[in-house]
PDB file of C-alpha atoms (C1' of nucleotides) in Angstrom:
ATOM      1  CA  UNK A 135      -4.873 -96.995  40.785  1.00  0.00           C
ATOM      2  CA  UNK A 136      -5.477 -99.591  37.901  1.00  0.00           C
ATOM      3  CA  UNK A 137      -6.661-102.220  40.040  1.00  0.00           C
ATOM      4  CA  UNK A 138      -8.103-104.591  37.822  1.00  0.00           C
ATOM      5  CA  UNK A 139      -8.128-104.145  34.112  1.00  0.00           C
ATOM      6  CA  UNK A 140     -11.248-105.601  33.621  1.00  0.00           C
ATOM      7  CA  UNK A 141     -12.856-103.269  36.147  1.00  0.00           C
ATOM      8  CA  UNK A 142     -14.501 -99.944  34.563  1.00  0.00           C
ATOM      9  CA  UNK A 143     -14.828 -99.068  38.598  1.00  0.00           C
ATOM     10  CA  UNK A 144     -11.497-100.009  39.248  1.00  0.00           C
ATOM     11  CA  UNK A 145      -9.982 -98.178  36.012  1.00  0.00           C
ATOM     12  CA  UNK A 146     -10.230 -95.062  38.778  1.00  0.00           C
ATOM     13  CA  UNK A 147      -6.779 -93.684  38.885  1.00  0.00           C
ATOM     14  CA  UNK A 148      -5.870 -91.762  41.892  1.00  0.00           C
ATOM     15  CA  UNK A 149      -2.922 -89.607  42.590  1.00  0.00           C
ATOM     16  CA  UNK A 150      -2.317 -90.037  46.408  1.00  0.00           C
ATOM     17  CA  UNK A 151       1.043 -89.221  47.800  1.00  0.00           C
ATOM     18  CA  UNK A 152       3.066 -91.797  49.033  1.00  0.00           C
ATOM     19  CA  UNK A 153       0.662 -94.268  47.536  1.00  0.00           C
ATOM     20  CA  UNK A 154       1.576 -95.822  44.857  1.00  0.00           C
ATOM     21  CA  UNK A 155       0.001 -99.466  44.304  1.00  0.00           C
ATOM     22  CA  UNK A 156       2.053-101.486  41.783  1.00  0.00           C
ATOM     23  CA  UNK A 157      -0.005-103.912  39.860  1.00  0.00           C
ATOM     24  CA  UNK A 158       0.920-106.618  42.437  1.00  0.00           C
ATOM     25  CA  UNK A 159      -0.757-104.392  44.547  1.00  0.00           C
ATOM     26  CA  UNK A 160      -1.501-105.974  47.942  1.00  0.00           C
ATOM     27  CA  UNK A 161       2.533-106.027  49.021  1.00  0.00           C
ATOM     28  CA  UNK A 162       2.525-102.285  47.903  1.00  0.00           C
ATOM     29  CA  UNK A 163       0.155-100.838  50.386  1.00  0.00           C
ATOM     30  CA  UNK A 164       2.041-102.863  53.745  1.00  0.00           C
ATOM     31  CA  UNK A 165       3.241 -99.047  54.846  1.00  0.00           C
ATOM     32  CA  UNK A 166      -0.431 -98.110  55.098  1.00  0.00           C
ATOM     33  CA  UNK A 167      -2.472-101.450  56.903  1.00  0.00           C
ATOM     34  CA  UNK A 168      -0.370-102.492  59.854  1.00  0.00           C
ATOM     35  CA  UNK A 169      -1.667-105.545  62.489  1.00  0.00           C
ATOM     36  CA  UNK A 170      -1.355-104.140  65.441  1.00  0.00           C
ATOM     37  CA  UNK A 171      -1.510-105.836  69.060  1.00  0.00           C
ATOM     38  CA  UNK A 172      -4.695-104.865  70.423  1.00  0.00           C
ATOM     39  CA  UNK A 173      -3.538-104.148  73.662  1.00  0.00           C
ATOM     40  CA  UNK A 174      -1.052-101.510  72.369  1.00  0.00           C
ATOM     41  CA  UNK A 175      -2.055 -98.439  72.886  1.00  0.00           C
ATOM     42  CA  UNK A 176      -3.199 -97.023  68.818  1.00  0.00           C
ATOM     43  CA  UNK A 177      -0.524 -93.747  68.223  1.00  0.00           C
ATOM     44  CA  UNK A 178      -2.047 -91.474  66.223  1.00  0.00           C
ATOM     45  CA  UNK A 179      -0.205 -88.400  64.453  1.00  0.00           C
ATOM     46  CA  UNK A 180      -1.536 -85.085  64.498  1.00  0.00           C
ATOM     47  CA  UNK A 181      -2.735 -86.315  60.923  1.00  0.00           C
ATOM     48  CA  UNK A 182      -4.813 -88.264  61.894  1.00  0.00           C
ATOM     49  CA  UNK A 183      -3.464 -91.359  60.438  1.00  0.00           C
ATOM     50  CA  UNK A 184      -5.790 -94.040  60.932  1.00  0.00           C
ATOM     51  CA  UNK A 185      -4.133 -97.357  61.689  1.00  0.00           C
ATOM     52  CA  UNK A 186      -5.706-100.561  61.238  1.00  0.00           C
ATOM     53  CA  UNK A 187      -5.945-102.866  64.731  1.00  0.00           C
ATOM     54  CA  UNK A 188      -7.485-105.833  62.970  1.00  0.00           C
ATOM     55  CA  UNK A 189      -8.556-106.862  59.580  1.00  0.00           C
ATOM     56  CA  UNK A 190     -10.754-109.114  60.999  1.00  0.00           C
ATOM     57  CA  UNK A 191     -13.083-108.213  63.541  1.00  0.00           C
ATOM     58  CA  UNK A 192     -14.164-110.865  65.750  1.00  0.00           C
ATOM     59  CA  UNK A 193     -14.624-111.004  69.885  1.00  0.00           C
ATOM     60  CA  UNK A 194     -12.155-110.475  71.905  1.00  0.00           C
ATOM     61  CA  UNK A 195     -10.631-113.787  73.629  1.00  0.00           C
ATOM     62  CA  UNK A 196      -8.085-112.908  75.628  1.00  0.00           C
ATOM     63  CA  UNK A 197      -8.947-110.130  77.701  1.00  0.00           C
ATOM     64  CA  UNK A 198     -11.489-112.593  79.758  1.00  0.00           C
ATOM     65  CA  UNK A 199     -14.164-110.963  78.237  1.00  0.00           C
ATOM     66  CA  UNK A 200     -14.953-113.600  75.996  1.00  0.00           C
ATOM     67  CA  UNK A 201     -18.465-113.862  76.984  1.00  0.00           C
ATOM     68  CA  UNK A 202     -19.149-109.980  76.461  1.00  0.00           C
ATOM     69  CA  UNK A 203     -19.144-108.189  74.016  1.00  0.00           C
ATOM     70  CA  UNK A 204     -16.084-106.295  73.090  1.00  0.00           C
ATOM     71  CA  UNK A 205     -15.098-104.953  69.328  1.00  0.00           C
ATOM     72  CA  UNK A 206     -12.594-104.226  67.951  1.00  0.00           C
ATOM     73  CA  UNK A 207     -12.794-100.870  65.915  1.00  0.00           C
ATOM     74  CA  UNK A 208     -10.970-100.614  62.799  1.00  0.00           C
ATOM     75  CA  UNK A 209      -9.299 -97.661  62.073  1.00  0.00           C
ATOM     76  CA  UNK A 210      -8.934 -97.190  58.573  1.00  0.00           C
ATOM     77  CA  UNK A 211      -6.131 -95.030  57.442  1.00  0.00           C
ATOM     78  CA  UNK A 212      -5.800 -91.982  55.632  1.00  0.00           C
ATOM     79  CA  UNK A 213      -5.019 -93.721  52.153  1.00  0.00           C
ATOM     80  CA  UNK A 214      -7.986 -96.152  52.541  1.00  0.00           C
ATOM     81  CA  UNK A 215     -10.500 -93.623  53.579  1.00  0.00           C
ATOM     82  CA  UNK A 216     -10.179 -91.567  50.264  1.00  0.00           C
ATOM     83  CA  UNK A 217     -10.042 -94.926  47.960  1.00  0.00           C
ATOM     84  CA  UNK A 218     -13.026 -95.708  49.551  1.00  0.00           C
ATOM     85  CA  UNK A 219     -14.340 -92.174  49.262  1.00  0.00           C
ATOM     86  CA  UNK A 220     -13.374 -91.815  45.499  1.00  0.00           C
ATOM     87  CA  UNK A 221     -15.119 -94.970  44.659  1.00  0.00           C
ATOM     88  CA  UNK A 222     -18.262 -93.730  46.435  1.00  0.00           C
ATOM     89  CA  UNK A 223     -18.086 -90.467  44.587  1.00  0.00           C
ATOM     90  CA  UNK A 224     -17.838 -92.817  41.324  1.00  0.00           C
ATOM     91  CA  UNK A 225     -20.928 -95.312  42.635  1.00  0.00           C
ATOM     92  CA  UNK A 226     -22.770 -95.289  45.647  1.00  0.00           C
ATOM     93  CA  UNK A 227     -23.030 -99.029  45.408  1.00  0.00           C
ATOM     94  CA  UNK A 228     -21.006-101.869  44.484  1.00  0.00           C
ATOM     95  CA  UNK A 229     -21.440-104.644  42.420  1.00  0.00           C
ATOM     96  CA  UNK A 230     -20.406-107.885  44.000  1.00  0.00           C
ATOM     97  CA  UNK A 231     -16.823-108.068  42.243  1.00  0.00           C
ATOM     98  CA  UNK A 232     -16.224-104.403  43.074  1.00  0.00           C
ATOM     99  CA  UNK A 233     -16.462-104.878  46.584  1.00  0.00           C
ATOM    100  CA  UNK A 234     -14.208-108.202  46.195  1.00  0.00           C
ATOM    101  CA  UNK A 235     -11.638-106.407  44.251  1.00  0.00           C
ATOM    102  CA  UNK A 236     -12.119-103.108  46.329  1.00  0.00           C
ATOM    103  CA  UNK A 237     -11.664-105.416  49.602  1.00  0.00           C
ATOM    104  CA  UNK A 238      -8.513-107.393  48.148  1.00  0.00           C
ATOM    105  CA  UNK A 239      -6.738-104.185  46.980  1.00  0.00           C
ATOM    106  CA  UNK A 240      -7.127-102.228  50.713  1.00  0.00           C
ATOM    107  CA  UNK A 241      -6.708-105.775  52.445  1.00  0.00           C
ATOM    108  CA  UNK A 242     -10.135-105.469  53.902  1.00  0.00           C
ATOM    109  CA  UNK A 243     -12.680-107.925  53.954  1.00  0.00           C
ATOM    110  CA  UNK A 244     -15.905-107.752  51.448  1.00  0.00           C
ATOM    111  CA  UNK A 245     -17.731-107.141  54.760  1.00  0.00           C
ATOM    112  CA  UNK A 246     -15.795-104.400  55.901  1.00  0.00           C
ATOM    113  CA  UNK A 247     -16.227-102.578  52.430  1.00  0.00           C
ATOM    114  CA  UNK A 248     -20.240-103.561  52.929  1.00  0.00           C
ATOM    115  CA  UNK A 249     -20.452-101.670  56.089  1.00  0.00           C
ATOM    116  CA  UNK A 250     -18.368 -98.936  55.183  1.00  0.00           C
ATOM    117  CA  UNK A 251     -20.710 -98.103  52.133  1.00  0.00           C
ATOM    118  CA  UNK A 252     -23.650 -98.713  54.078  1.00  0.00           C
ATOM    119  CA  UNK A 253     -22.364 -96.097  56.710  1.00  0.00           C
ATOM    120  CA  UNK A 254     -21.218 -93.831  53.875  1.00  0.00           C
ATOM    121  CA  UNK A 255     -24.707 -93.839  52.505  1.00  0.00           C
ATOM    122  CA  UNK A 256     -26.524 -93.274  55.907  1.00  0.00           C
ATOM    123  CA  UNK A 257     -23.784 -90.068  56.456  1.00  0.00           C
ATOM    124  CA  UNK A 258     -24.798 -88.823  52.748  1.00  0.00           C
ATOM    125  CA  UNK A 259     -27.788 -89.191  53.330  1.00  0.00           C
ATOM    126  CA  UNK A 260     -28.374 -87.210  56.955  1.00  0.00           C
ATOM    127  CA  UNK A 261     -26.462 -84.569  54.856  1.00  0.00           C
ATOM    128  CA  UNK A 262     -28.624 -84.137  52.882  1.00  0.00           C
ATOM    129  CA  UNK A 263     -31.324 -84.228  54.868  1.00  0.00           C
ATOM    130  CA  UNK A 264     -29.280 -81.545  57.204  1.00  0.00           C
ATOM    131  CA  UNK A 265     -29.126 -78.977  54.307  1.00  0.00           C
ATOM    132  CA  UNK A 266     -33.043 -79.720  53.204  1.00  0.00           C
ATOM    133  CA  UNK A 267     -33.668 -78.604  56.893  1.00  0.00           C
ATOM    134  CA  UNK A 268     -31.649 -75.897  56.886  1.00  0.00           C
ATOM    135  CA  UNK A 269     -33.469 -74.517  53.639  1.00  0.00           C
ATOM    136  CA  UNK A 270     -37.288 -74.780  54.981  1.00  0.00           C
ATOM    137  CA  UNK A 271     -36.003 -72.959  57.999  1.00  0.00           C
ATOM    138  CA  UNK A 272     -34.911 -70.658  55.780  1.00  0.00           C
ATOM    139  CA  UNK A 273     -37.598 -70.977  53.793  1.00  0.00           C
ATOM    140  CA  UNK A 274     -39.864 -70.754  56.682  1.00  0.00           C
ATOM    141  CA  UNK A 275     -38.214 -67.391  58.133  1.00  0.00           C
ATOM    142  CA  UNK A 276     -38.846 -65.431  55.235  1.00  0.00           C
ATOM    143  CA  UNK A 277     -42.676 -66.647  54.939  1.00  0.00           C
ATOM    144  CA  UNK A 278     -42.475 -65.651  58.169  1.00  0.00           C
ATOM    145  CA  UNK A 279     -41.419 -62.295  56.912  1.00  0.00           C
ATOM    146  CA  UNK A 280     -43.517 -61.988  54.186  1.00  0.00           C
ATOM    147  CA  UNK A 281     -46.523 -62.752  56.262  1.00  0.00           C
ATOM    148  CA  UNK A 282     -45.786 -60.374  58.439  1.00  0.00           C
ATOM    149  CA  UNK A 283     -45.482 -57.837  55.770  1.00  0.00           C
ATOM    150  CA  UNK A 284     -48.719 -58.723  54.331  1.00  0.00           C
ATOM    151  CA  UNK A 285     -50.213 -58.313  57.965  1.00  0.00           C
ATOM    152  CA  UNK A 286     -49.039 -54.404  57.944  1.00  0.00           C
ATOM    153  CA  UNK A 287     -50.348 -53.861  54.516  1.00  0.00           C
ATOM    154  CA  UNK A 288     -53.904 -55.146  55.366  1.00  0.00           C
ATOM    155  CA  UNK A 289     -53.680 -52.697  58.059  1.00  0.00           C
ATOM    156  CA  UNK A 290     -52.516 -50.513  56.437  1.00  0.00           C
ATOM    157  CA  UNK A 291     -55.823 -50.825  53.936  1.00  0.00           C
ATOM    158  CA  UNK A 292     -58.009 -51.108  56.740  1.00  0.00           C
ATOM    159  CA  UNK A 293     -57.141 -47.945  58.188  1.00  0.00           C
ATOM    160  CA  UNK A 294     -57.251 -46.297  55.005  1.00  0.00           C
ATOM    161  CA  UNK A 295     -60.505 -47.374  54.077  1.00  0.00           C
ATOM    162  CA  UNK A 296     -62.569 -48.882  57.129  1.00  0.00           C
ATOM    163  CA  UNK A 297     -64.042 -52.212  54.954  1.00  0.00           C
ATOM    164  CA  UNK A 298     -63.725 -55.505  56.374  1.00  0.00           C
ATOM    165  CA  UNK A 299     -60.822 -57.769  55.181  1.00  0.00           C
ATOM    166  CA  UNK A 300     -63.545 -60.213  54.108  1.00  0.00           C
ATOM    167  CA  UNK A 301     -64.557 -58.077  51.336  1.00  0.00           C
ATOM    168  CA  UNK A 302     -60.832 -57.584  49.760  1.00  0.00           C
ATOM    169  CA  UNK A 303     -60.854 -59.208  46.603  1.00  0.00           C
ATOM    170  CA  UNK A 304     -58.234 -59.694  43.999  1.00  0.00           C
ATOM    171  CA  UNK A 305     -58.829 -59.983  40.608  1.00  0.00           C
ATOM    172  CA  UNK A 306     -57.241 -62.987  38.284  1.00  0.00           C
ATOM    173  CA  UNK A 307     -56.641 -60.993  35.311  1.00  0.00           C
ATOM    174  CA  UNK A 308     -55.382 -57.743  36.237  1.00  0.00           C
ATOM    175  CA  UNK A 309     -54.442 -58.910  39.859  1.00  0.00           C
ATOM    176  CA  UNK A 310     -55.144 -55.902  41.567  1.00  0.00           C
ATOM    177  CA  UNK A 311     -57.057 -56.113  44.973  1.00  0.00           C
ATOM    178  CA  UNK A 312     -60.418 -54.489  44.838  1.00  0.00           C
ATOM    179  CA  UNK A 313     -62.825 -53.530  47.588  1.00  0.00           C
ATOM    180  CA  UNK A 314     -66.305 -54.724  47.293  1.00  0.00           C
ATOM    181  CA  UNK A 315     -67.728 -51.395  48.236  1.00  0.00           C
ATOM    182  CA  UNK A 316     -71.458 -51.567  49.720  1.00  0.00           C
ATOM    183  CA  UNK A 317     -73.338 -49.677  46.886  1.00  0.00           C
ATOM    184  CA  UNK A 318     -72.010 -52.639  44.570  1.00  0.00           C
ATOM    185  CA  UNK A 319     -69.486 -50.525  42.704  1.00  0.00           C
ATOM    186  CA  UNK A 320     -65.649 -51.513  42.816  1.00  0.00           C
ATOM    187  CA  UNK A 321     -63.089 -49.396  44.198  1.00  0.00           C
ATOM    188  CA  UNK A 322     -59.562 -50.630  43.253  1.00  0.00           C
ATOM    189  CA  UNK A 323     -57.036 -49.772  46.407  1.00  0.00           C
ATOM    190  CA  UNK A 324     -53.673 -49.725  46.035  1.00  0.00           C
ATOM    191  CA  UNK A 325     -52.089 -53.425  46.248  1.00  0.00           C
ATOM    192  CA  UNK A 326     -49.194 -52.891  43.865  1.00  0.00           C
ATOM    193  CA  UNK A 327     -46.588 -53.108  46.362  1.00  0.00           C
ATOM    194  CA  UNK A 328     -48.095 -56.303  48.107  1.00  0.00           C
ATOM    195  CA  UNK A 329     -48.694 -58.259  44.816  1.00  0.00           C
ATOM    196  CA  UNK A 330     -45.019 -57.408  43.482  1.00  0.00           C
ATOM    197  CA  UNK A 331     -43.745 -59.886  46.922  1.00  0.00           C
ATOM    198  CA  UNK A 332     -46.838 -62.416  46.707  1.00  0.00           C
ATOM    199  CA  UNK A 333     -49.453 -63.552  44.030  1.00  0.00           C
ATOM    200  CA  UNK A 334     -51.692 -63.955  47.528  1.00  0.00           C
ATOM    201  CA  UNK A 335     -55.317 -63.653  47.083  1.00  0.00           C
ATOM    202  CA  UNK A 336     -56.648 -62.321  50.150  1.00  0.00           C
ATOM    203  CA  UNK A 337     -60.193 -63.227  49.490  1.00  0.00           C
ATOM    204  CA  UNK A 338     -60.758 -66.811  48.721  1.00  0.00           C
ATOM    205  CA  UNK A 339     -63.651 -65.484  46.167  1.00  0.00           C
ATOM    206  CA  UNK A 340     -61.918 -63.600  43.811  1.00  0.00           C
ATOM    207  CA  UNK A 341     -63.879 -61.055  41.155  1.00  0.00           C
ATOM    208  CA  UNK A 342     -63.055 -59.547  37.903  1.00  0.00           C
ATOM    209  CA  UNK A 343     -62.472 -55.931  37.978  1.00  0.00           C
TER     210      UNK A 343
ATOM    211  C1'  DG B 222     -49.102-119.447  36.422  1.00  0.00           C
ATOM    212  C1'  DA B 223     -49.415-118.880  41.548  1.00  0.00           C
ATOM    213  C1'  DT B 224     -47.450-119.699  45.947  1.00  0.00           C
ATOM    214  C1'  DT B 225     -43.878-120.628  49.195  1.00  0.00           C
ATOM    215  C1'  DT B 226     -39.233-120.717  50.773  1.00  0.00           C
ATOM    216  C1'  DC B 227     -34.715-119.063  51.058  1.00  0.00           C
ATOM    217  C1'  DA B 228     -30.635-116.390  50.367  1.00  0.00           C
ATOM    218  C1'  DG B 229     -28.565-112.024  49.660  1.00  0.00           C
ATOM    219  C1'  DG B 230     -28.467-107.128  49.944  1.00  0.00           C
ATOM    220  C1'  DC B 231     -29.805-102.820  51.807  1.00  0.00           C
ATOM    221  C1'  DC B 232     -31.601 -99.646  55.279  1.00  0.00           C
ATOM    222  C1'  DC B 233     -32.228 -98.170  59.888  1.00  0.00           C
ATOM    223  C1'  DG B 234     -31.453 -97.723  64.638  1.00  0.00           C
ATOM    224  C1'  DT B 235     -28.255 -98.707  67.931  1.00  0.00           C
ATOM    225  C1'  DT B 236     -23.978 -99.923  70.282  1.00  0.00           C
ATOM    226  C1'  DA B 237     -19.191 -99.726  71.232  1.00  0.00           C
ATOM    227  C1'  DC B 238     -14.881 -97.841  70.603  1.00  0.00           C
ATOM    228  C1'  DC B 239     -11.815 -94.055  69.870  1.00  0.00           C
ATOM    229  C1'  DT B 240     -10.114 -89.260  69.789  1.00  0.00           C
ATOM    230  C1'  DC B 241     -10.088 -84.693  71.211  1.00  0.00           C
ATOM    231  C1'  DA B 242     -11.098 -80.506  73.632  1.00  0.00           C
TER     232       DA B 242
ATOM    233  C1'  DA C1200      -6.351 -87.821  85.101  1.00  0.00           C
ATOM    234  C1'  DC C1201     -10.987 -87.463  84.079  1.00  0.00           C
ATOM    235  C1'  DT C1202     -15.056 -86.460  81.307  1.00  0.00           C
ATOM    236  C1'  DG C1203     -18.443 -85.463  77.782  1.00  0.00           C
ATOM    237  C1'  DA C1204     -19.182 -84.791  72.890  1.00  0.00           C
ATOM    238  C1'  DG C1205     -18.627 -86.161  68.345  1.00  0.00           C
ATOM    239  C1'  DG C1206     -17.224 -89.395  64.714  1.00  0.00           C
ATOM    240  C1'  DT C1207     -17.593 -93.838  62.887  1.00  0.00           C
ATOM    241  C1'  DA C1208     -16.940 -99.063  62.500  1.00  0.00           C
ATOM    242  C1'  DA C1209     -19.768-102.758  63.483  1.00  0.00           C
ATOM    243  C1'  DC C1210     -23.945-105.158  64.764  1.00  0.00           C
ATOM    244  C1'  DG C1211     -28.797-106.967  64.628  1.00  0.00           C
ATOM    245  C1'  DG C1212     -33.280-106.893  62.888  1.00  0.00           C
ATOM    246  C1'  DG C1213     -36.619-105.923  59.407  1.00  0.00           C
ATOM    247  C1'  DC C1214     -37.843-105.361  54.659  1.00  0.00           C
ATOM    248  C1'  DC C1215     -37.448-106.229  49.767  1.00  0.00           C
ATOM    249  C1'  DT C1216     -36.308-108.819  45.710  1.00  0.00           C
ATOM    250  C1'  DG C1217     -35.103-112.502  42.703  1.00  0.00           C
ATOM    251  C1'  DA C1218     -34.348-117.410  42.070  1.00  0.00           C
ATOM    252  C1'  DA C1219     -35.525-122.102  42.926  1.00  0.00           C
ATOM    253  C1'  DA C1220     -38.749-125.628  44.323  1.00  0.00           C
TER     254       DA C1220
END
DNA sequence: GATTTCAGGCCCGTTACCTCA
DNA sequence: ACTGAGGTAACGGGCCTGAAA
């Protein structure tokens, strides 16, 4: 797909079947962008091939709706859907004679090209912001778990040695939690298996052992 | 140099159209 | 045949930025 040889973005070369732009390209893609009559009903194949209704959007003026509002949606076809996709893989914007070469070469209009960027980005973008969901739920579920773990091993302390939570300590340097016993000497419980899933420090005023 | 104005581009939310189950 | 959901092209408004006055 050597568009333009003074393109770097258009130096893209893409092996599409039954596309093959010649370097007069526009006459080369006529099997792909067809005008069709608006009023005919759009046939589409079971692969989906997207046919183009207009090139040029603008209100419709002869279905008496003139004073409405009534589009008409572009279907882009197969072959320019994954031009356009490779060249946002390759940039995520376009420079000015990108989008005019880009639009010449698919027979779409700089606007069109605009829009279907600007979509592209907004799609990319919810992805994204789908899958960062997805992780803090995940995220979130096994805090979840881990909380609830650290729950049964307090209680687990508790019933072994009746002291109140308040006075479990945890000390920086050897990180093991300690019980501030009442006659002021430390007694050093058994945390190993709690610290190995959490670096938690149950009391807020930790001690040195 | 600071301010204002304007054009162009992008983002965001929304609408309208289209297909499919 | 009808309908609702989902995908997406297109629109309009707001914001930002750089250039010109």
């Amino acid at each position: 797909m050597a568009v333009s040889p003074n393109s770097s973005f258009l130096e893209l070369t893409i092996a599409i079947p039954s596309f093959s732009p010649s370097p007069s390209l526009p006459s080369s893609s006529d099997h792909m962008v067809r005008d069709l009559d608006i009023n005919q009903t759009p046939k589409m194949g079971k692969d989906r091939e997207w046919i183009m209704i207009s090139a040029t959007p603008h209100v419709n003026d002869d279905d008496g709706n003139s004073g409405g509002r009534r589009r008409k949606k572009l279907r882009l076809t197969k072959d320019q859907s994954h031009i356009l996709e490779e060249s946002f893989i390759q940039n995520h914007t376009l420079t000015h004679k990108q989008k005019q070469e880009l639009a010449t070469f698919l027979k779409l209009s700089q606007r069109q090209v605009e829009v279907w960027f600007q979509n592209r980005r907004a799609r990319s973008k919810l992805k994204h912001t789908e899958m960062e969901c997805e992780y803090l739920k995940r995220l979130f579920g096994s805090l979840k778990e881990q909380n609830r773990q650290l729950q049964k091993e307090v209680e687990e302390l508790r019933a072994l040695k009746p002291v109140s939570a308040s006075v479990l300590t945890m000390c920086p340097r050897c990180e093991r939690v300690t019980v501030a016993a009442d006659n002021g000497s430390n007694a050093v419980e058994e945390g190993t298996a709690l610290r190995s899933q959490s670096r938690m420090t149950i009391s807020s005023s930790s001690t040195l052992c």
